[in-house]
Tab-separated table of C-alpha atoms in Angstrom:
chain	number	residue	atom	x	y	z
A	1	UNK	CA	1.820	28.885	-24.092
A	2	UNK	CA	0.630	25.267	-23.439
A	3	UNK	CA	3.523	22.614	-23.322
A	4	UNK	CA	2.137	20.942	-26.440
A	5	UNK	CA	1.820	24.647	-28.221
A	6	UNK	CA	5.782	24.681	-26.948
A	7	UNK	CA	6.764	21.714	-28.657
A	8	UNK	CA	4.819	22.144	-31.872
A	9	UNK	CA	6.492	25.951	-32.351
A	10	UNK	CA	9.845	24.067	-31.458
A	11	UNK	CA	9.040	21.290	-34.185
A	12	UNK	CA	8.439	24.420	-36.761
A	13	UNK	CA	11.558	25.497	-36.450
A	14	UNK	CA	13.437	22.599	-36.943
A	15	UNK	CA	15.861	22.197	-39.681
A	16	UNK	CA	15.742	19.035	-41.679
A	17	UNK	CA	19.302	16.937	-42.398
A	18	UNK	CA	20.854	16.631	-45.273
A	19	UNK	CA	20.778	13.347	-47.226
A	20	UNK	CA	20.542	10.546	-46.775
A	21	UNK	CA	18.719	11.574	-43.814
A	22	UNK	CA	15.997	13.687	-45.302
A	23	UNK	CA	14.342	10.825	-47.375
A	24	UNK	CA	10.799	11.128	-47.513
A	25	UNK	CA	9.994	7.534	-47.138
A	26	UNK	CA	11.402	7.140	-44.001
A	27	UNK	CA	8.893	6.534	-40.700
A	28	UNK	CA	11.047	7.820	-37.623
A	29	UNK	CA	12.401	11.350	-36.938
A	30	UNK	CA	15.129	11.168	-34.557
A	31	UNK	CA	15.798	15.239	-33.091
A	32	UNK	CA	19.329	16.484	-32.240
A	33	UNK	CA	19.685	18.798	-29.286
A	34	UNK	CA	20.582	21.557	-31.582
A	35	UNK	CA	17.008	21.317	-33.453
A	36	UNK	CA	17.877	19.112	-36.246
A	37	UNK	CA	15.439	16.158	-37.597
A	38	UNK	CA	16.840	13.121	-39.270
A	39	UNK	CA	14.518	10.705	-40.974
A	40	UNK	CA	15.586	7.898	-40.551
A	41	UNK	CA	14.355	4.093	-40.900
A	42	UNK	CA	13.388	1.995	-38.010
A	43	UNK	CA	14.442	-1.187	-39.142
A	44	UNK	CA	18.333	-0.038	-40.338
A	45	UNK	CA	18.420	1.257	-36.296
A	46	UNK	CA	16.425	-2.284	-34.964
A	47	UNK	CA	18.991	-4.249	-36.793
A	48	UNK	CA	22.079	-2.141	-36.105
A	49	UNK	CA	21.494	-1.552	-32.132
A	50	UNK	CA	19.127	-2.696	-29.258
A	51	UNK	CA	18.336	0.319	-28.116
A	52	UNK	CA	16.585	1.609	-30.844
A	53	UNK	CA	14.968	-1.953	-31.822
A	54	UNK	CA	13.229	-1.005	-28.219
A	55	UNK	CA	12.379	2.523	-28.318
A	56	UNK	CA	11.120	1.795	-31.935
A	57	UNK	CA	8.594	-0.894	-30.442
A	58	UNK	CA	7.169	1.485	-27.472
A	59	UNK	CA	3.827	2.543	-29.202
A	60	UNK	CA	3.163	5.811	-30.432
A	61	UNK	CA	0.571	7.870	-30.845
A	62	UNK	CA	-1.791	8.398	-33.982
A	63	UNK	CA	-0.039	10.875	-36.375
A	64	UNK	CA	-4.010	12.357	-36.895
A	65	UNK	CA	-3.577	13.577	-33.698
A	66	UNK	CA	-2.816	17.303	-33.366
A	67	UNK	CA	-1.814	17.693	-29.457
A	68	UNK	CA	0.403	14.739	-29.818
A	69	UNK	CA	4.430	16.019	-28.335
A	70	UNK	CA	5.712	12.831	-30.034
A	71	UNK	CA	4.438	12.961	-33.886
A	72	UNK	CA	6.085	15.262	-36.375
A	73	UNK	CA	5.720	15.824	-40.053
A	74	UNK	CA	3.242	12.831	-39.462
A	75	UNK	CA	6.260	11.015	-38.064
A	76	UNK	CA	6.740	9.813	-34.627
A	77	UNK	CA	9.825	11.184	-33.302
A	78	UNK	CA	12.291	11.453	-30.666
A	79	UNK	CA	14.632	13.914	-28.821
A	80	UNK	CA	17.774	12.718	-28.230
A	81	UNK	CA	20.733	14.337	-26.436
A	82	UNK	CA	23.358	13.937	-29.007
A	83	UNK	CA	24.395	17.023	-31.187
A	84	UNK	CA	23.333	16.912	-35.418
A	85	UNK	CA	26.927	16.460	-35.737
A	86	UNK	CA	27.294	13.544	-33.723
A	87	UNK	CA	24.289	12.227	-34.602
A	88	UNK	CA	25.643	12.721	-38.558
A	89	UNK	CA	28.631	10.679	-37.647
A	90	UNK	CA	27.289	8.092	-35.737
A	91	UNK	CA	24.183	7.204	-38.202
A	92	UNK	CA	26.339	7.061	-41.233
A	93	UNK	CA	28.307	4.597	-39.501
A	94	UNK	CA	25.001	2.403	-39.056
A	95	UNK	CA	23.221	3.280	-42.301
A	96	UNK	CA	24.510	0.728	-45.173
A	97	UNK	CA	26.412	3.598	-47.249
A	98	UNK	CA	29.879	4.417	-47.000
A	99	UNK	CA	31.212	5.346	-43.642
A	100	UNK	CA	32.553	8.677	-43.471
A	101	UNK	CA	36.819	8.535	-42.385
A	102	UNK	CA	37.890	9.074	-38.449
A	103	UNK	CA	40.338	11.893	-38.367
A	104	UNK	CA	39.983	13.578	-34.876
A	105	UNK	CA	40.202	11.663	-31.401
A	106	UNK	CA	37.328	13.733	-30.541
A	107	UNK	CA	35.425	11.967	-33.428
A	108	UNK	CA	36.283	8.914	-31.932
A	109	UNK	CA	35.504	9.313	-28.633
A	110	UNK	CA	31.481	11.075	-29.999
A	111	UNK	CA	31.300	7.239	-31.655
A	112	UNK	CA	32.697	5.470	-28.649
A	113	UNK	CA	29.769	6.820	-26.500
A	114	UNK	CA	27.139	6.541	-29.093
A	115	UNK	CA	28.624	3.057	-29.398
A	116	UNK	CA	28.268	2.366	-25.950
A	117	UNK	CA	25.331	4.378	-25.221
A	118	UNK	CA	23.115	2.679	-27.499
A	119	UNK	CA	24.591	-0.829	-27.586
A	120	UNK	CA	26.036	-1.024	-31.317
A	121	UNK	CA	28.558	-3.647	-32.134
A	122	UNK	CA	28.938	-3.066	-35.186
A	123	UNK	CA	31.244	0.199	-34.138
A	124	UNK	CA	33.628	-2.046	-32.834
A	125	UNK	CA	35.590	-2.912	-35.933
A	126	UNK	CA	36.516	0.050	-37.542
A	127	UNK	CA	37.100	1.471	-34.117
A	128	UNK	CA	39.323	-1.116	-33.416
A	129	UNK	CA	41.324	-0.283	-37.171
A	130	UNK	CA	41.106	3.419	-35.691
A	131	UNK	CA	42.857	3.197	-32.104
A	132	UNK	CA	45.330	1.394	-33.524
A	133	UNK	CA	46.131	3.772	-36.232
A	134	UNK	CA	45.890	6.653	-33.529
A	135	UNK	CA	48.257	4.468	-31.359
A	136	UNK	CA	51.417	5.829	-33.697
A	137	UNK	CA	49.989	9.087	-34.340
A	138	UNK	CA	48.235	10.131	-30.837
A	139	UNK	CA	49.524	7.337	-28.397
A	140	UNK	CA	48.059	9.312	-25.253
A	141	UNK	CA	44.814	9.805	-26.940
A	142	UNK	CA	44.452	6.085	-27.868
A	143	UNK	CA	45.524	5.077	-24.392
A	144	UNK	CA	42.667	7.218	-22.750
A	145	UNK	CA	39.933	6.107	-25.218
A	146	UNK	CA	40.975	2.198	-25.423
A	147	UNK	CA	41.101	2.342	-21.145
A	148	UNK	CA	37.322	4.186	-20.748
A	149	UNK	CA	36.041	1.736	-23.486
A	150	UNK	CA	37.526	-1.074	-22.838
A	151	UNK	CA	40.081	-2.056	-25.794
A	152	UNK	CA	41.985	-4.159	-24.137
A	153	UNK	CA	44.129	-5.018	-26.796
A	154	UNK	CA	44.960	-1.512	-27.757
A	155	UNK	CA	45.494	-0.277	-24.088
A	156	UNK	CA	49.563	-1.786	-24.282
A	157	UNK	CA	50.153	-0.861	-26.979
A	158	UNK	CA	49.600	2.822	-26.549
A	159	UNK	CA	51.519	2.693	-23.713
A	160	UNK	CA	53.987	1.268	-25.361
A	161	UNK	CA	53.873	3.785	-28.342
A	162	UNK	CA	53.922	6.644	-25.671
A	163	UNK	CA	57.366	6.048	-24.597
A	164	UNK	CA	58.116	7.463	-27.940
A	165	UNK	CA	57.300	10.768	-25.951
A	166	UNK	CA	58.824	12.740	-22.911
A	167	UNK	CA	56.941	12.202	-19.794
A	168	UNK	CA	55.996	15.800	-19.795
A	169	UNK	CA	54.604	15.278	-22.885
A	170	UNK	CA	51.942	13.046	-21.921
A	171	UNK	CA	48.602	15.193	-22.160
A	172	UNK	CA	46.084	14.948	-24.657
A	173	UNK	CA	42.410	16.343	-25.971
A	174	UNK	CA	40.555	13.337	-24.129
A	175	UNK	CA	42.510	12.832	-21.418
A	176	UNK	CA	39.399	13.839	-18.810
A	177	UNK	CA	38.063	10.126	-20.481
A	178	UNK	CA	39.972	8.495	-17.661
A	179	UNK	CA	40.328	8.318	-13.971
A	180	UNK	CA	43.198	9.916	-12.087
A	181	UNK	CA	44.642	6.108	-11.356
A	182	UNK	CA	44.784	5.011	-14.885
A	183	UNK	CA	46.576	8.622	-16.075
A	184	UNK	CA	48.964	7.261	-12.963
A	185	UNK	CA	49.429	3.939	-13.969
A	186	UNK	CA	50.720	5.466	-17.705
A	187	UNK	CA	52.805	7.719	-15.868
A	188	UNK	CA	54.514	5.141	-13.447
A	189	UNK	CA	54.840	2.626	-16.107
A	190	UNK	CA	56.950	5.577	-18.423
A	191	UNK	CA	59.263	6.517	-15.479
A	192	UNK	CA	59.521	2.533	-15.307
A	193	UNK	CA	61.029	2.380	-18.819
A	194	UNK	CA	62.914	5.258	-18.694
A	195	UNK	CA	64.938	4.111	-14.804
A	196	UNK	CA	65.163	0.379	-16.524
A	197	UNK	CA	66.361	1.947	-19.828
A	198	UNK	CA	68.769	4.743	-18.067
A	199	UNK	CA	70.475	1.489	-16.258
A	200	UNK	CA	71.528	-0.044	-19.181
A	201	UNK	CA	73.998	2.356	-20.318
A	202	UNK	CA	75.712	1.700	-16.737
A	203	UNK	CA	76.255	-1.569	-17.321
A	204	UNK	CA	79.079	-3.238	-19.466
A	205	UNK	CA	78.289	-6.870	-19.838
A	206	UNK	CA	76.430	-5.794	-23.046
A	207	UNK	CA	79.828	-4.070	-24.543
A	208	UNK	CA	80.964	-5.654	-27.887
A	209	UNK	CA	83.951	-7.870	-27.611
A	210	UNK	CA	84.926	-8.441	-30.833
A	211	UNK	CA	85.123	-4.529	-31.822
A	212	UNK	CA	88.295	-2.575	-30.294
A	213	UNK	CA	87.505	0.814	-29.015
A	214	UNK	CA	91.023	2.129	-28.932
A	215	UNK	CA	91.275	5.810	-27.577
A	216	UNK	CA	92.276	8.621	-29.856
A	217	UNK	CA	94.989	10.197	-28.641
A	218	UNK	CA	93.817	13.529	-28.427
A	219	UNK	CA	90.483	12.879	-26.732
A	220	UNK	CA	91.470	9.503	-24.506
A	221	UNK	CA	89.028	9.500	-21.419
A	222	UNK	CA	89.009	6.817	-18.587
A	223	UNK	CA	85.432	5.582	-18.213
A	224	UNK	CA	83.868	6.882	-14.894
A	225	UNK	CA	79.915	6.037	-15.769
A	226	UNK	CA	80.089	2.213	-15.377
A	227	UNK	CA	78.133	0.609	-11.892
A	228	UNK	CA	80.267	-2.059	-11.333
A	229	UNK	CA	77.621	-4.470	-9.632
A	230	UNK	CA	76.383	-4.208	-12.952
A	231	UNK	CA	79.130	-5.990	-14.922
A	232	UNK	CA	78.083	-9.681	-13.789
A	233	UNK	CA	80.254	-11.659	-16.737
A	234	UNK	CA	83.612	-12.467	-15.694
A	235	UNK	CA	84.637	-13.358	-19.369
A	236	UNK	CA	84.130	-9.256	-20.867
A	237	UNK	CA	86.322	-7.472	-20.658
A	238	UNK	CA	85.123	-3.419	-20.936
A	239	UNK	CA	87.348	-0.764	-22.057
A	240	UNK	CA	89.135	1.244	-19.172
A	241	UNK	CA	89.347	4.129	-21.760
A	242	UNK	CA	87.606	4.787	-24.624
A	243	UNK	CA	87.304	7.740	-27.559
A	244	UNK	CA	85.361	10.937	-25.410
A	245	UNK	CA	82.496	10.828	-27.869
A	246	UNK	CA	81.606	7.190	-26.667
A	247	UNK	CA	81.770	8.123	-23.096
A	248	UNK	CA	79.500	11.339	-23.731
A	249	UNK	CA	77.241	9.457	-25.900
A	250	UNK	CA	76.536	6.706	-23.041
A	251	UNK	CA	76.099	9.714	-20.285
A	252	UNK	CA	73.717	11.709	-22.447
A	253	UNK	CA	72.018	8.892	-23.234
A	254	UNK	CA	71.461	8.368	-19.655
A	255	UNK	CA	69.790	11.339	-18.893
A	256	UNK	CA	67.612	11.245	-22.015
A	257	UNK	CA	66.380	8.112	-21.409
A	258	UNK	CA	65.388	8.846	-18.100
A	259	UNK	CA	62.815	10.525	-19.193
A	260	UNK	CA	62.286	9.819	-23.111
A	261	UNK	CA	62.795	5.646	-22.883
A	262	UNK	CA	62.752	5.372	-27.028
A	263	UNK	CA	65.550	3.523	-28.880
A	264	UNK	CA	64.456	6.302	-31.780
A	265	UNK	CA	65.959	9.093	-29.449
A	266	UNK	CA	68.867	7.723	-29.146
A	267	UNK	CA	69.830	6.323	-31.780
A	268	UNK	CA	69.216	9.351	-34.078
A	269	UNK	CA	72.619	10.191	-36.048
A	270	UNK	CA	72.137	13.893	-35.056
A	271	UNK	CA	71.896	12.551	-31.000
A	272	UNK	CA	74.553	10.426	-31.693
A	273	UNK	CA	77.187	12.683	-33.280
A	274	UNK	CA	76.189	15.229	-30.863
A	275	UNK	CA	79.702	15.746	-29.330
A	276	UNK	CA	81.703	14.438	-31.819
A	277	UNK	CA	84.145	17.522	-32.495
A	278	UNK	CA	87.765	15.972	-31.956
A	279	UNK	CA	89.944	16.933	-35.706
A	280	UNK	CA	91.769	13.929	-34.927
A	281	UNK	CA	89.540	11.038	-34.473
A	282	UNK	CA	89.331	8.949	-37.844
A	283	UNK	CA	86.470	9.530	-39.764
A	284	UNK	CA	85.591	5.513	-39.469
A	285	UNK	CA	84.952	6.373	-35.910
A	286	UNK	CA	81.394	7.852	-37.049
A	287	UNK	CA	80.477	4.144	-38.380
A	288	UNK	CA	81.732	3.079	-34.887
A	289	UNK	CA	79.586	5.341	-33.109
A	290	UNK	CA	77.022	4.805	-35.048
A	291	UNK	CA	77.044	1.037	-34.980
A	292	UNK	CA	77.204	1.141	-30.642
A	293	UNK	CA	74.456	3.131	-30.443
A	294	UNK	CA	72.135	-0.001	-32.614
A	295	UNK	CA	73.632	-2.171	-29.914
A	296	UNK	CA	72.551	0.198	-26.689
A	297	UNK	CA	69.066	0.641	-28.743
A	298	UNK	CA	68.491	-3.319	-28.717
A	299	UNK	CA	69.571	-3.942	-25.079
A	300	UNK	CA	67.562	-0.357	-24.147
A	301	UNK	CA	64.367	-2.254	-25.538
A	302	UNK	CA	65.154	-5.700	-24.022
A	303	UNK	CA	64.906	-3.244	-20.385
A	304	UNK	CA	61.917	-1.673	-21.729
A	305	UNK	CA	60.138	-4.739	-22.745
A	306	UNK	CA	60.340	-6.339	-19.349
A	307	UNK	CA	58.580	-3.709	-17.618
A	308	UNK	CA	54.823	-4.200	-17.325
A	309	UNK	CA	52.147	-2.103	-17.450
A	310	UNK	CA	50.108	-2.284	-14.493
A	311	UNK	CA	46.746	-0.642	-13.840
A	312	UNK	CA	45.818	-0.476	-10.522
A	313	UNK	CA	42.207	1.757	-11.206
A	314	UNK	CA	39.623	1.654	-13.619
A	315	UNK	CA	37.288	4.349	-15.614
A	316	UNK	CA	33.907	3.047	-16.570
């Protein structure tokens, strides 16, 4: 079988897209990889990205003739290496109809490469809306695809929104999207947060000093967590001994934060009433409790916010 005998049997079997890709009036057929034509028109493409609006002006070949690899249907035509279901996605983003809802990362990252592939800008918005949606729901994913295509703006923020996560929780669908250095650079920049956050609850120059913490009687503890070189105002006064439950709270805290840096963690009631079992402490001890672990949260995110993020490597 000749090569242009190949291609015309493979253009036979082709299945045609469904609308609004199957309109008769159109005067290109773009192919999918999977055998799948979508008619489409030039000038929506020429205006949406400058790759087409150059293919589009290479000439082609009469339609009349027969041996012709590059006319189907009597429509010039091209193969392209995307899937139908990429190709779906990506053209109803550039066609002037309603753009079909992101819900998968891997969605995402099929429009990301179209978008960079073939030069549209006009991806950039609602990919923009996207990553930062994702950056609450998926932080790791949004961190990987805002690093290989170059959203700056969302790249902090994921990393900020992934400290909301374990470090062995850091893995995601698209994490091969970046290099080995920038998976590093999220990883040192968590165990970052989580020694900076960890410190704080060694330190007492944050303690209240309005608010007495006088010991129960039945659960008095001396505090043996503090650093001392920590504790750099003369004027506060920590207490030597405090209710157990405060003590535990601080040294649990200490070695969640390590590595889970998020004020969420622990400030959750059921975190911070963990160890709360003494019969005799006051039931106003809860509040208490409740309103020290507000304060640690605020000075754990005054530690977190003055680490920076730094990227030493670089995926294309």
């Amino acid at each position: 079988m000749s090569a242009s005998e190949s291609s015309k049997s493979q253009n036979d079997q082709s299945t045609m897209s469904g609308a609004p890709f199957d309109d008769p009036r159109a005067d290109f057929i773009l192919k999918s990889c999977d055998g799948v034509d979508f008619r489409v028109f030039k000038i929506v493409l020429s205006l949406a990205s400058p790759v087409f609006a150059d293919m589009f002006s290479i000439p082609t070949p009469s339609p009349e003739c027969p041996e012709s690899q590059t006319v189907h249907d009597k429509l010039p035509f091209v193969e392209l290496s995307e899937s139908s279901k990429v190709l779906d996605l990506a053209l109803r983003h550039c066609y002037p109809i309603r753009s079909p809802e992101l819900v998968e990362s891997k969605d995402a990252l099929a429009l990301l490469e179209f978008g960079r592939k073939y030069q549209v800008e006009a991806f950039i918005p609602p990919l923009t809306c996207y990553l930062k949606i994702l950056t609450e729901r998926d932080p790791v994913s949004a961190y990987c695809l805002a690093v290989n295509y170059h959203y700056d703006e969302i790249v902090e923020a994921a990393a900020r929104s992934c400290l909301k996560l374990p470090i062995t929780k850091l893995k995601c669908d698209v994490l091969h999207c970046i290099t080995g250095e920038d998976y590093q650079a999220l990883v040192e920049y968590h165990s970052s947060c989580g020694a900076a956050a960890s410190a704080v609850t060694l330190g007492r120059n944050w303690f209240p000093t309005q608010r007495s913490y006088a010991p129960c009687p039945a659960c008095i503890k001396e505090d043996t967590l503090h650093d001392p070189t920590l504790l750099r105002l003369p004027n506060v006064s920590p207490p030597k001994s405090a209710p157990r439950c405060l003590w535990s709270y601080l040294h649990r805290s200490a070695l969640l934060l390590a590595h889970h840096p998020s004020v969420e963690a622990i400030t959750k009631p059921t975190f911070v009433f963990q160890n709360m079992n003494c019969r005799h402490c006051s039931h106003d001890r809860r509040a208490d409790l409740l309103d020290f672990s507000q304060l640690l949260g605020t000075e754990v995110q005054k530690a977190i916010e003055k680490v920076p993020l730094i990227r030493t490597g670089g995926s294309n």
